[in-house]
Coordinates of C-alpha atoms and ligand atoms in Angstrom, one line a residue:
Chain J
M169 CA 12.6 0.8 13.0
Y170 CA 11.7 0.9 16.7
T171 CA 13.9 0.7 19.8
E172 CA 13.6 -2.3 22.1
K173 CA 11.9 -0.1 24.7
V174 CA 9.3 1.0 22.2
M175 CA 8.7 -2.6 21.1
D176 CA 8.4 -3.6 24.7
H177 CA 5.8 -1.0 25.5
F178 CA 4.0 -1.8 22.3
Q179 CA 3.9 -5.5 23.0
H180 CA 3.2 -5.2 26.7
P181 CA 1.5 -1.9 27.1
R182 CA 1.2 -0.7 30.7
N183 CA -2.0 0.7 32.2
V184 CA -4.4 -0.1 29.3
G185 CA -8.0 0.3 30.2
E186 CA -10.6 2.7 31.6
I187 CA -11.3 4.3 35.0
E188 CA -14.9 4.6 36.0
N189 CA -15.8 8.0 37.4
A190 CA -12.3 9.3 36.6
S191 CA -11.1 12.6 38.0
G192 CA -10.1 13.7 34.5
V193 CA -10.4 12.2 31.0
G194 CA -8.6 13.6 27.9
T195 CA -9.0 12.5 24.3
V196 CA -6.7 13.9 21.6
G197 CA -5.8 13.3 18.0
N198 CA -8.1 12.4 15.3
A199 CA -9.1 9.3 13.4
K200 CA -8.3 11.1 10.1
C201 CA -4.6 11.1 10.8
G202 CA -4.7 7.7 12.3
D203 CA -4.1 8.2 16.0
I204 CA -6.4 8.9 18.9
M205 CA -5.3 8.7 22.6
R206 CA -7.5 8.8 25.6
I207 CA -6.1 9.1 29.1
Y208 CA -8.0 8.6 32.4
L209 CA -6.7 10.0 35.6
D210 CA -7.6 9.1 39.2
I211 CA -6.4 12.0 41.3
D212 CA -6.8 12.2 45.1
E213 CA -7.4 15.2 47.4
D214 CA -3.7 15.9 47.7
Q215 CA -3.6 16.2 43.9
I216 CA -1.6 13.0 43.5
I217 CA -2.2 10.8 40.5
R218 CA -3.2 7.5 42.1
D219 CA -4.1 5.7 39.0
V220 CA -3.9 6.2 35.2
K221 CA -5.2 4.3 32.3
F222 CA -5.2 4.7 28.6
K223 CA -6.7 3.6 25.3
T224 CA -5.1 4.3 22.0
F225 CA -6.0 3.9 18.3
G226 CA -2.8 4.2 16.4
C227 CA 0.5 2.9 15.3
G228 CA 3.1 1.1 17.4
A229 CA 4.7 4.3 18.4
A230 CA 1.4 5.8 19.5
V231 CA 0.7 2.8 21.7
A232 CA 4.2 2.9 23.2
T233 CA 4.2 6.6 23.9
S234 CA 0.8 6.4 25.6
S235 CA 2.0 3.5 27.7
M236 CA 5.2 5.3 28.7
A237 CA 3.5 8.5 29.4
T238 CA 1.1 6.8 31.8
E239 CA 4.1 5.1 33.6
L240 CA 5.8 8.5 33.9
V241 CA 2.8 10.3 35.5
K242 CA 1.7 7.5 37.8
G243 CA 2.1 8.4 41.5
K244 CA 3.2 11.9 40.6
S245 CA 1.6 15.1 41.8
V246 CA -0.4 17.1 39.3
Q247 CA 2.3 19.7 39.1
E248 CA 5.0 17.0 38.6
A249 CA 2.9 15.5 35.8
M250 CA 3.1 18.8 34.0
E251 CA 6.8 18.1 33.6
V252 CA 6.3 15.0 31.6
T253 CA 6.9 16.4 28.2
N254 CA 7.1 14.7 24.9
K255 CA 10.9 14.9 25.2
A256 CA 10.8 13.0 28.4
V257 CA 8.5 10.4 26.9
M258 CA 10.8 10.0 23.9
E259 CA 13.9 9.8 26.1
A260 CA 12.3 7.2 28.3
L261 CA 11.7 5.1 25.1
D262 CA 15.3 5.5 23.9
G263 CA 14.0 7.6 21.0
L264 CA 11.5 7.5 18.2
P265 CA 11.9 7.5 14.4
P266 CA 11.6 11.2 13.2
V267 CA 8.2 10.5 11.5
K268 CA 6.8 9.3 14.8
V269 CA 7.8 12.2 17.0
H270 CA 4.2 13.5 16.7
C271 CA 3.1 10.5 18.6
S272 CA 5.0 11.7 21.6
L273 CA 3.5 15.1 21.3
L274 CA 0.1 13.5 21.2
A275 CA 0.9 11.6 24.5
E276 CA 1.9 14.9 26.2
E277 CA -1.2 16.5 24.8
A278 CA -3.4 13.6 26.1
I279 CA -2.0 14.0 29.7
H280 CA -2.6 17.7 29.5
A281 CA -6.1 17.2 28.2
A282 CA -6.9 14.9 31.1
L283 CA -5.4 17.3 33.6
W284 CA -7.4 20.2 32.1
D285 CA -10.6 18.1 32.4
Y286 CA -9.7 17.5 36.1
A287 CA -9.0 21.2 36.7
E288 CA -12.2 22.3 35.1
K289 CA -14.3 19.8 37.0
N290 CA -12.8 20.9 40.3
G291 CA -12.5 24.6 39.6
I292 CA -8.8 24.7 40.1
K293 CA -6.0 26.2 38.1
I294 CA -2.8 24.2 37.3
E295 CA 0.1 26.3 36.6
G296 CA 1.4 26.2 33.0
L297 CA -1.6 24.2 31.8
E298 CA -3.3 25.5 28.7
K299 CA -6.6 24.5 27.1
P300 CA -5.8 21.5 24.8
K301 CA -6.0 21.9 21.1
S302 CA -8.4 19.5 19.6
D303 CA -6.1 18.5 16.7
I304 CA -2.4 18.7 17.0
H305 CA -1.8 17.8 13.5
E306 CA -3.2 20.9 11.9
G307 CA -0.7 22.8 9.8
E308 CA 2.0 20.2 10.5
E309 CA 4.2 18.6 7.9
E310 CA 3.4 20.2 4.6
E311 CA 4.4 17.8 1.9
E312 CA 7.5 18.9 0.0
E313 CA 7.0 20.0 -3.6
E314 CA 8.9 17.9 -6.1
Y315 CA 8.8 17.9 -9.9
Chain W
M227 CA 10.3 -17.4 15.4
D228 CA 10.9 -19.9 12.7
K229 CA 7.5 -19.7 11.0
L230 CA 7.4 -17.3 8.1
I231 CA 4.2 -16.8 6.1
Y232 CA 4.9 -14.4 3.3
L233 CA 1.7 -12.6 2.4
D234 CA 3.1 -9.7 0.5
N235 CA 3.5 -11.0 -3.0
A236 CA 2.0 -7.8 -4.5
A237 CA 5.0 -6.0 -3.0
T238 CA 7.4 -8.4 -4.5
T239 CA 7.9 -12.1 -5.0
R240 CA 10.6 -14.7 -4.4
T241 CA 12.8 -15.1 -7.4
A242 CA 12.2 -18.6 -8.6
P243 CA 15.3 -20.8 -8.2
E244 CA 14.9 -21.9 -11.9
V245 CA 15.1 -18.2 -12.8
V246 CA 18.2 -17.6 -10.8
E247 CA 19.8 -20.7 -12.4
A248 CA 18.9 -19.4 -15.9
M249 CA 20.4 -16.0 -15.1
L250 CA 23.7 -17.1 -13.5
P251 CA 25.7 -18.0 -16.7
Y252 CA 25.0 -14.5 -18.0
F253 CA 27.1 -12.9 -15.3
T254 CA 30.2 -15.0 -15.3
E255 CA 30.2 -16.9 -18.7
H256 CA 28.2 -15.1 -21.3
Y257 CA 28.9 -11.7 -20.1
G258 CA 29.6 -10.1 -23.5
N259 CA 27.9 -6.9 -24.6
P260 CA 25.2 -7.9 -27.1
S261 CA 26.2 -5.0 -29.3
S262 CA 29.7 -6.3 -29.9
V263 CA 30.6 -7.9 -33.2
Y264 CA 32.4 -11.1 -32.1
G265 CA 30.3 -14.2 -31.8
F266 CA 31.1 -14.6 -28.0
A267 CA 29.1 -11.5 -27.3
S268 CA 26.7 -11.2 -30.2
A269 CA 25.1 -14.6 -29.3
N270 CA 23.5 -12.7 -26.5
K271 CA 21.5 -10.7 -29.0
E272 CA 19.7 -13.9 -30.0
V273 CA 19.2 -14.8 -26.3
I274 CA 17.5 -11.4 -25.9
A275 CA 15.4 -12.0 -29.0
K276 CA 14.3 -15.3 -27.7
Q277 CA 13.0 -13.7 -24.4
R278 CA 11.2 -11.1 -26.4
E279 CA 9.4 -13.9 -28.3
I280 CA 8.4 -15.7 -25.2
I281 CA 6.9 -12.6 -23.7
A282 CA 5.2 -11.5 -26.9
G283 CA 3.7 -15.0 -27.3
V284 CA 2.1 -14.8 -23.9
L285 CA 0.5 -11.4 -24.8
G286 CA -0.5 -12.3 -28.3
A287 CA 1.9 -9.6 -29.5
K288 CA 4.8 -9.5 -31.9
A289 CA 8.4 -9.8 -30.6
N290 CA 9.4 -6.4 -31.9
E291 CA 6.6 -4.8 -29.9
I292 CA 8.3 -5.7 -26.6
Y293 CA 10.8 -3.1 -25.1
F294 CA 12.8 -4.1 -22.1
T295 CA 13.0 -1.5 -19.3
A296 CA 14.2 -1.3 -15.7
G297 CA 10.7 -2.2 -14.3
G298 CA 7.1 -1.2 -14.0
T299 CA 7.8 2.4 -12.9
E300 CA 10.0 3.1 -15.9
S301 CA 7.5 1.5 -18.3
D302 CA 4.7 3.7 -16.8
N303 CA 6.8 6.9 -17.0
W304 CA 7.8 6.1 -20.5
A305 CA 4.3 5.3 -21.8
L306 CA 2.9 8.5 -20.4
T307 CA 5.5 11.1 -21.0
A308 CA 6.6 9.9 -24.4
T309 CA 3.1 9.6 -25.9
A310 CA 2.2 13.0 -24.4
E311 CA 5.2 14.5 -26.3
A312 CA 4.6 12.6 -29.5
Y313 CA 0.9 13.4 -29.7
A314 CA 1.0 17.0 -28.3
E315 CA -0.1 18.3 -31.6
K316 CA -3.3 16.3 -31.5
G317 CA -4.0 17.4 -28.0
K318 CA -2.9 17.5 -24.4
H319 CA -5.7 15.6 -22.6
I320 CA -5.1 12.3 -20.8
I321 CA -7.7 10.1 -19.0
T322 CA -6.8 7.9 -16.1
S323 CA -8.3 6.8 -12.8
R324 CA -7.9 7.8 -9.2
I325 CA -6.6 4.4 -8.1
E326 CA -3.6 4.1 -10.3
H327 CA -0.2 3.3 -8.9
H328 CA 1.9 6.4 -8.1
A329 CA 4.1 5.6 -11.1
I330 CA 1.1 6.7 -13.2
L331 CA -0.3 9.4 -10.9
H332 CA 2.9 11.2 -10.2
T333 CA 3.8 11.1 -13.9
C334 CA 0.4 12.7 -14.6
A335 CA 1.1 15.4 -12.0
Y336 CA 4.4 16.0 -13.8
L337 CA 2.6 16.4 -17.1
E338 CA 0.0 18.6 -15.6
K339 CA 2.8 21.0 -14.6
R340 CA 3.8 21.1 -18.2
G341 CA 0.5 22.1 -19.7
Y342 CA -1.3 18.7 -20.0
E343 CA -4.8 18.2 -18.6
V344 CA -5.6 15.0 -16.8
T345 CA -9.1 13.6 -16.0
Y346 CA -8.9 11.3 -13.0
L347 CA -12.0 9.1 -13.2
D348 CA -13.7 8.0 -10.0
V349 CA -14.3 4.4 -9.2
D350 CA -17.2 2.7 -7.5
E351 CA -17.1 1.2 -4.0
N352 CA -15.4 -1.9 -5.3
G353 CA -12.8 0.0 -7.2
L354 CA -14.2 -0.5 -10.7
V355 CA -13.8 2.1 -13.4
D356 CA -17.1 2.6 -15.4
P357 CA -16.4 2.3 -19.1
A358 CA -19.3 4.7 -19.8
A359 CA -17.4 7.3 -17.7
V360 CA -14.3 6.7 -19.8
E361 CA -16.3 7.3 -23.0
A362 CA -17.9 10.4 -21.6
A363 CA -14.5 11.9 -20.6
I364 CA -13.1 11.6 -24.2
R365 CA -12.7 14.9 -25.9
P366 CA -11.4 15.9 -29.3
D367 CA -8.0 16.6 -27.7
T368 CA -7.7 13.4 -25.7
I369 CA -4.5 11.6 -26.7
L370 CA -4.3 8.8 -24.1
I371 CA -6.3 6.6 -21.8
S372 CA -4.4 4.9 -19.1
I373 CA -6.3 2.5 -16.8
M374 CA -4.6 -0.2 -14.8
F375 CA -5.4 -3.9 -15.6
A376 CA -5.7 -4.8 -11.9
N377 CA -5.2 -2.7 -8.8
N378 CA -2.2 -3.5 -6.6
E379 CA -4.0 -2.8 -3.3
I380 CA -7.5 -4.1 -3.5
G381 CA -7.0 -6.5 -6.4
T382 CA -9.9 -5.3 -8.5
I383 CA -9.6 -6.3 -12.2
E384 CA -10.8 -3.4 -14.4
P385 CA -13.1 -3.9 -17.5
I386 CA -10.1 -3.5 -19.8
A387 CA -11.6 -5.1 -22.9
E388 CA -14.6 -2.7 -22.8
I389 CA -12.4 0.3 -22.2
G390 CA -10.1 -0.8 -25.0
K391 CA -13.0 -1.1 -27.4
I392 CA -14.1 2.4 -26.5
A393 CA -10.6 3.8 -26.9
R394 CA -10.2 2.2 -30.3
A395 CA -13.6 3.4 -31.5
H396 CA -12.6 7.0 -30.6
G397 CA -9.1 6.6 -32.0
V398 CA -7.5 7.3 -28.7
L399 CA -4.4 5.4 -27.5
F400 CA -4.9 3.0 -24.6
H401 CA -2.2 2.1 -22.1
T402 CA -2.7 -0.3 -19.2
D403 CA -0.4 -0.8 -16.2
A404 CA -0.5 -4.6 -15.9
V405 CA 2.3 -4.9 -13.4
Q406 CA 0.0 -6.9 -11.0
A407 CA -1.9 -8.8 -13.7
F408 CA 0.6 -9.9 -16.3
A409 CA 1.3 -13.6 -16.1
H410 CA -1.2 -13.8 -13.2
V411 CA -4.3 -13.7 -15.4
P412 CA -4.7 -14.1 -19.1
I413 CA -4.1 -11.0 -21.2
N414 CA -4.4 -10.6 -25.0
V415 CA -3.4 -7.2 -26.3
D416 CA -5.5 -7.6 -29.5
E417 CA -8.6 -8.8 -27.8
C418 CA -8.5 -5.9 -25.4
N419 CA -7.3 -3.3 -27.9
I420 CA -4.3 -2.5 -25.7
D421 CA -1.8 -0.2 -27.4
M422 CA 0.7 -0.1 -24.6
L423 CA 1.2 -2.3 -21.5
S424 CA 3.6 -2.1 -18.6
A425 CA 4.9 -5.1 -16.7
S426 CA 7.6 -5.9 -14.1
G427 CA 9.7 -9.0 -13.5
H428 CA 9.7 -9.0 -9.7
K429 CA 5.9 -9.4 -9.4
L430 CA 6.0 -12.7 -11.2
N431 CA 8.9 -14.6 -9.5
G432 CA 11.4 -12.9 -11.8
P433 CA 14.2 -10.5 -10.8
K434 CA 13.8 -7.0 -9.6
G435 CA 14.8 -4.0 -11.8
I436 CA 13.7 -5.5 -15.1
G437 CA 10.4 -5.1 -16.9
F438 CA 9.0 -4.2 -20.3
L439 CA 6.7 -1.9 -22.1
Y440 CA 4.6 -3.4 -24.9
I441 CA 4.2 -0.8 -27.6
R442 CA 1.8 -1.7 -30.5
K443 CA 3.4 -1.3 -33.9
G444 CA 2.4 2.0 -35.4
V445 CA 2.2 3.9 -32.1
K446 CA 4.3 7.0 -32.3
I447 CA 6.4 7.1 -29.2
R448 CA 9.5 9.0 -28.4
S449 CA 12.5 7.3 -26.9
F450 CA 12.7 7.8 -23.2
I451 CA 16.4 7.0 -22.4
H452 CA 18.7 8.5 -25.0
G453 CA 22.0 7.0 -26.0
G454 CA 22.9 3.9 -28.0
A455 CA 20.8 1.9 -30.5
Q456 CA 19.5 -0.7 -28.1
E457 CA 15.8 -1.6 -28.1
R458 CA 15.3 -0.2 -31.6
K459 CA 16.8 3.1 -30.4
R460 CA 13.9 3.7 -28.1
R461 CA 15.5 2.6 -24.9
A462 CA 19.2 3.1 -24.9
G463 CA 21.7 1.5 -22.6
T464 CA 23.5 -1.8 -22.6
E465 CA 20.9 -4.5 -22.1
N466 CA 20.5 -6.1 -18.7
V467 CA 21.1 -9.5 -20.1
P468 CA 20.9 -11.5 -16.9
G469 CA 17.7 -9.6 -16.0
I470 CA 16.2 -10.1 -19.4
V471 CA 17.0 -13.8 -19.3
G472 CA 15.5 -14.0 -15.8
L473 CA 12.4 -12.2 -16.9
G474 CA 11.9 -14.5 -19.9
K475 CA 12.3 -17.5 -17.8
A476 CA 9.9 -16.2 -15.1
V477 CA 7.3 -15.4 -17.8
E478 CA 7.7 -18.8 -19.4
L479 CA 7.2 -20.6 -16.0
A480 CA 4.3 -18.4 -15.0
A481 CA 2.5 -18.7 -18.3
A482 CA 2.9 -22.5 -18.3
S483 CA 1.4 -22.8 -14.8
M484 CA -1.1 -20.0 -15.0
K485 CA -4.3 -22.0 -15.2
E486 CA -3.5 -24.3 -12.2
R487 CA -2.0 -21.4 -10.2
M488 CA -5.2 -19.3 -10.7
D489 CA -7.4 -22.2 -9.6
R490 CA -5.3 -22.9 -6.6
E491 CA -4.8 -19.3 -5.5
T492 CA -8.5 -18.5 -6.0
E493 CA -9.5 -21.4 -3.8
I494 CA -7.1 -20.4 -1.0
R495 CA -8.1 -16.7 -1.4
D496 CA -11.7 -17.5 -1.1
Y497 CA -11.1 -19.7 2.0
L498 CA -9.2 -16.8 3.6
I499 CA -11.9 -14.3 2.7
S500 CA -14.7 -16.5 4.0
R501 CA -13.0 -17.3 7.3
I502 CA -12.2 -13.7 8.1
G503 CA -15.7 -12.5 7.0
K504 CA -17.3 -15.1 9.2
E505 CA -15.1 -14.9 12.2
I506 CA -14.0 -11.3 12.7
P507 CA -16.8 -8.8 13.3
Y508 CA -16.8 -5.2 11.9
C509 CA -14.7 -5.9 8.9
R510 CA -15.1 -5.1 5.3
L511 CA -13.7 -6.8 2.2
N512 CA -12.1 -4.1 0.0
G513 CA -12.2 -4.6 -3.8
D514 CA -14.6 -6.5 -6.0
R515 CA -15.6 -9.9 -4.7
T516 CA -15.2 -11.8 -8.0
K517 CA -13.5 -9.4 -10.5
R518 CA -10.4 -9.9 -8.4
L519 CA -6.8 -11.0 -8.7
P520 CA -6.6 -14.6 -7.6
N521 CA -3.9 -13.8 -5.0
N522 CA -5.4 -10.6 -3.4
V523 CA -7.2 -10.3 -0.1
N524 CA -7.8 -6.9 1.4
F525 CA -9.8 -6.2 4.5
S526 CA -10.5 -3.2 6.7
F527 CA -11.0 -3.8 10.4
R528 CA -12.9 -1.0 12.1
F529 CA -11.5 0.7 15.3
I530 CA -7.9 -0.4 14.8
E531 CA -4.9 1.0 13.0
G532 CA -2.9 -0.9 10.3
E533 CA 0.7 -0.4 11.5
S534 CA 0.1 -1.9 14.9
L535 CA -1.7 -4.8 13.2
L536 CA 1.3 -5.4 10.9
I537 CA 3.8 -5.3 13.8
M538 CA 1.7 -7.8 15.8
L539 CA 1.4 -10.1 12.7
D540 CA 5.1 -9.8 12.2
M541 CA 5.7 -11.1 15.7
K542 CA 3.8 -14.2 14.6
G543 CA 5.9 -14.5 11.5
I544 CA 3.2 -13.2 9.1
C545 CA 4.3 -10.6 6.5
A546 CA 1.5 -8.4 5.2
S547 CA 0.9 -4.8 4.3
S548 CA -1.5 -2.0 5.0
G549 CA -2.9 1.2 3.5
S550 CA -2.6 3.0 6.8
A551 CA -0.9 6.4 6.8
C552 CA 1.8 5.1 9.2
T553 CA 2.9 2.7 6.6
S554 CA 2.8 5.1 3.6
G555 CA 5.1 7.7 5.1
S556 CA 2.5 10.4 4.9
L557 CA -0.4 11.4 7.1
D558 CA -3.0 10.2 4.7
P559 CA -4.1 6.6 4.2
S560 CA -3.9 5.0 0.8
H561 CA -5.5 7.0 -2.1
V562 CA -7.0 3.8 -3.3
L563 CA -8.9 3.1 -0.1
L564 CA -10.1 6.8 0.0
A565 CA -11.2 6.5 -3.7
I566 CA -13.5 3.6 -3.0
G567 CA -15.1 5.8 -0.4
L568 CA -13.7 4.5 2.9
P569 CA -13.6 7.1 5.7
H570 CA -10.1 7.8 6.9
E571 CA -10.3 5.8 10.1
I572 CA -11.5 2.7 8.3
A573 CA -8.8 3.1 5.6
H574 CA -6.2 3.3 8.4
G575 CA -7.3 -0.1 9.6
S576 CA -6.7 -2.0 6.3
L577 CA -4.7 -5.2 5.8
R578 CA -3.6 -6.5 2.5
M579 CA -2.6 -10.1 2.2
T580 CA -1.3 -11.3 -1.2
L581 CA -0.6 -15.0 -1.4
D582 CA 1.3 -17.3 -3.7
E583 CA 0.5 -20.8 -4.9
E584 CA 2.5 -22.4 -2.0
M585 CA 0.1 -21.1 0.6
T586 CA -1.9 -24.0 2.2
K587 CA -5.2 -24.1 4.1
E588 CA -3.2 -24.8 7.2
D589 CA -1.4 -21.5 6.6
V590 CA -4.7 -19.8 6.3
D591 CA -5.9 -21.3 9.5
Y592 CA -2.7 -20.1 11.3
V593 CA -3.1 -16.6 9.9
V594 CA -6.8 -16.3 10.7
D595 CA -6.4 -17.7 14.2
N596 CA -3.7 -15.2 15.0
L597 CA -5.5 -12.4 13.2
K598 CA -8.6 -12.9 15.3
E599 CA -6.7 -12.6 18.5
I600 CA -4.7 -9.6 17.4
V601 CA -7.7 -7.7 16.2
A602 CA -9.5 -8.4 19.4
Q603 CA -6.5 -7.3 21.5
L604 CA -6.1 -4.0 19.5
R605 CA -9.8 -3.3 19.8
S606 CA -9.7 -3.8 23.5
M607 CA -7.3 -0.9 23.7
S608 CA -9.0 1.3 21.1
P609 CA -10.9 4.4 22.3
L610 CA -12.9 4.2 19.1
Y611 CA -14.1 0.7 20.0
E612 CA -14.9 1.8 23.5
D613 CA -17.0 4.6 22.2
F614 CA -18.7 2.3 19.8
V615 CA -19.6 -0.3 22.4
K616 CA -20.9 2.4 24.8
K617 CA -23.1 3.8 22.1
Q618 CA -24.5 0.4 21.4
E619 CA -25.2 -0.2 25.0
K620 CA -27.0 3.1 25.2
N621 CA -29.2 2.3 22.2
Q622 CA -30.3 -1.0 23.6
Ligands
PLP13 C1 0.3 -1.5 -10.3 C2 1.8 -1.2 -10.2 N1 2.4 -0.4 -11.1 C3 3.7 -0.2 -11.0 C4 4.5 -0.7 -10.1 C5 6.0 -0.4 -10.1 O1 6.8 -1.5 -10.5 P1 8.3 -1.6 -10.3 O2 8.5 -1.9 -8.8 O3 8.8 -2.7 -11.1 O4 8.9 -0.3 -10.6 C6 4.0 -1.5 -9.1 C7 4.8 -2.1 -8.0 O5 4.7 -1.8 -6.9 C8 2.6 -1.8 -9.2 O6 2.0 -2.6 -8.3

């Protein structure tokens, strides 16, 4: 079901943990749907992401996408981190099963939420960054009518 | 990884080697069509009759009340749609429960779209249907009550005898989906006033794709599959002779060993339940503690999600299942876990382990030791657990 990369990041997730007094923290998803991601960013004066940690409640893909997303933004500038899209996360993982694509969206959303928190705290504006939605699942995947 | 501990016997079981052996000649030697006239083939008619007798004997039924089908799903579909049609003049109301298998629930939804009304009874926190609620739901136009004998996810055994008594007293037909219970626990159709009963071969070490529907003599029921005269014209199609032989053999074996198997499985089950309950914090046993299938263990572990749990167990050679949304192919966790009142996030963290009689205490120890580690590891990366711990620290 999962690629080797996904399994690797699930079995050996990178950057699990918390950052005390983080520059920005973002939590997205909801327990109702079965995935929640929280990302901590440590950002220096030059707006470089020095450290990043995550915690995730969710399936194998949710863990792997969080792990990959943290790898992709680590050491990047805030502006560069904005380019880490769900597509980039998926590609880096060699793809996800169609039903798990929402996990990669959640990972992108979690990064954005943490960046938003950082921007708010510091009174700065990050180009292209919008206020995160609290629940990305809303309105998604209506079940098909049968019978 | 050589070790394989198969804890998903509610999903399906290993076909017993004796069953396979009994079936084999019916592919290559006795392959004749039972409907043919010549002796070579028509002998198979008697073979089928023999299996019918074996099964009827286990249920306390008559042989001509057993109809072979292609499995539990077909039996459930047949029992519901065909009685609904046959009794439409009396009424169009059906009573069932919220925790039935989808073979029942989706058939009910199908009937609802065609003018039938269905009452879905709630269950208590252990998954038990209240017989008084069944009685209260009966109306003059009620034609059928369908309540499962035992639940496939949480293992709860329903008060079938009491419900059967009520159904009989009110002159309403009573069907039970006994796919998980038949040949695992004793069932007598007369003692329980059961009018129809569904069962499936692959849940009792028999082959897949074969099952039966017991239909009490006198119950009006339309044929479901139209065609030839097989199964007293009620279920057409050339008989699956090897499957029927395999089912008969599996039932024979299961019935003969039922008592010892129940004792042994119950002992192992209770050992597994007690070790998990004692050694893993923030967990909950789902399903009734005692009115429970001997082979079913179902726990929810707070703060973690079922699919990641299953993948990690798989890496240790442990096969189990979960009611989490990620394993159901939808966004919602299992309807059974929601019906017993679990919040979504706790339902997502459920783990079902269904054992067989070969499981040993050493296997249980291996499973629990690994489970402890995996649950702790997943919690250490769970934001829900982090919030919980912080809240606790604050409150101290
Ligand atoms: C309670 C119950 N009913 C019906 C079925 C369907 O049986 P089958 O797989 O033989 O169609 C199952 C099996 O998953 C079950 O557990």
